[in-house]
Amino acid sequence: MNTKEQLRLLILAVLDRQPEHGYAIAQAIKSRSEGRLSAKEGSLYPALHLLEKEGLVESSEVDVRGRTRREYRLTDAGRTALARARGEWQRQTQAVGAVLGGV
């Protein structure tokens, strides 16, 4: 799984809990990873747009404290893709762990 695929997985995982706008998605990734991971604007929004084009997320404009934001939510296809990606991620981390000697 390359970096772009990892970002897609992280976005889908964040949206699995609840709909969010872009900045909140980036903050959730940073917070849940205890600051170890970040989603830069230059990669986050193109990934969101691609996920939307693929039908894995959908968006709408919502008012957040007087500001209009684009909020993203997971579709049924997105939930299915997330489940597949989680399985693939687990297989890959197990394989890397085996090569590293159970680290």
XYZ file of C-alpha atoms in Angstrom:
103
model
C 0.000 0.000 0.000
C 1.538 3.285 -1.073
C 1.194 6.686 0.606
C -1.788 7.729 -1.520
C -3.606 4.502 -0.657
C -2.803 5.024 3.030
C -4.272 8.536 2.935
C -7.419 7.195 1.273
C -7.722 4.558 4.011
C -7.264 7.164 6.747
C -9.892 9.456 5.220
C -12.403 6.620 4.908
C -11.710 5.553 8.513
C -12.311 9.090 9.809
C -15.557 9.378 7.854
C -16.685 5.983 9.132
C -17.413 7.634 12.490
C -19.258 10.701 11.215
C -19.389 13.210 8.357
C -16.646 15.858 8.519
C -15.281 18.799 6.571
C -11.737 18.721 5.207
C -9.971 20.527 8.049
C -11.705 18.310 10.629
C -10.587 15.204 8.711
C -6.974 16.412 8.818
C -7.288 17.180 12.543
C -8.807 13.749 13.253
C -5.940 11.998 11.460
C -3.408 14.003 13.450
C -5.236 13.536 16.744
C -5.926 9.809 16.388
C -2.304 9.168 15.412
C -1.067 11.231 18.366
C 0.622 13.639 15.979
C 2.549 10.975 14.058
C 0.510 11.355 10.865
C -0.696 14.425 9.040
C -2.773 15.140 5.970
C -1.553 18.205 4.136
C -4.083 20.305 2.244
C -2.261 19.678 -1.041
C -2.878 15.934 -0.785
C -6.056 15.799 1.321
C -8.401 17.679 -1.001
C -7.334 15.918 -4.203
C -7.829 12.593 -2.384
C -11.297 13.674 -1.208
C -12.261 14.747 -4.722
C -11.086 11.426 -6.152
C -12.951 9.462 -3.477
C -16.058 11.463 -4.338
C -15.594 10.864 -8.065
C -15.280 7.121 -7.349
C -18.511 7.185 -5.344
C -16.876 6.266 -2.029
C -17.762 9.570 -0.382
C -20.332 12.233 -1.104
C -20.365 15.850 -0.076
C -22.705 18.724 0.551
C -22.397 22.296 1.738
C -23.262 22.884 5.392
C -23.166 25.902 7.671
C -20.575 25.583 10.462
C -20.655 28.491 12.896
C -21.659 30.914 10.172
C -19.236 29.577 7.550
C -20.150 27.414 4.612
C -18.084 24.241 4.524
C -18.090 21.184 2.305
C -18.889 18.195 4.477
C -17.954 14.680 3.355
C -19.695 11.456 4.302
C -19.075 7.805 3.523
C -21.335 6.047 1.032
C -22.261 2.364 1.206
C -19.608 1.723 -1.446
C -17.142 3.629 0.756
C -17.927 1.392 3.739
C -17.306 -1.680 1.585
C -14.027 -0.225 0.293
C -12.990 0.621 3.854
C -13.599 -2.944 5.020
C -11.490 -4.309 2.132
C -8.713 -1.770 2.765
C -8.624 -2.569 6.490
C -8.178 -6.254 5.663
C -5.391 -5.492 3.203
C -3.688 -3.208 5.731
C -3.779 -5.951 8.379
C -2.287 -8.493 5.961
C 0.499 -6.086 5.023
C 1.364 -5.153 8.603
C 1.455 -8.830 9.571
C 3.787 -9.568 6.656
C 6.110 -6.685 7.563
C 6.058 -7.803 11.209
C 7.054 -11.307 10.151
C 9.996 -9.967 8.130
C 11.091 -7.713 10.994
C 10.953 -10.586 13.442
C 7.793 -9.753 15.348
C 8.740 -6.172 16.200
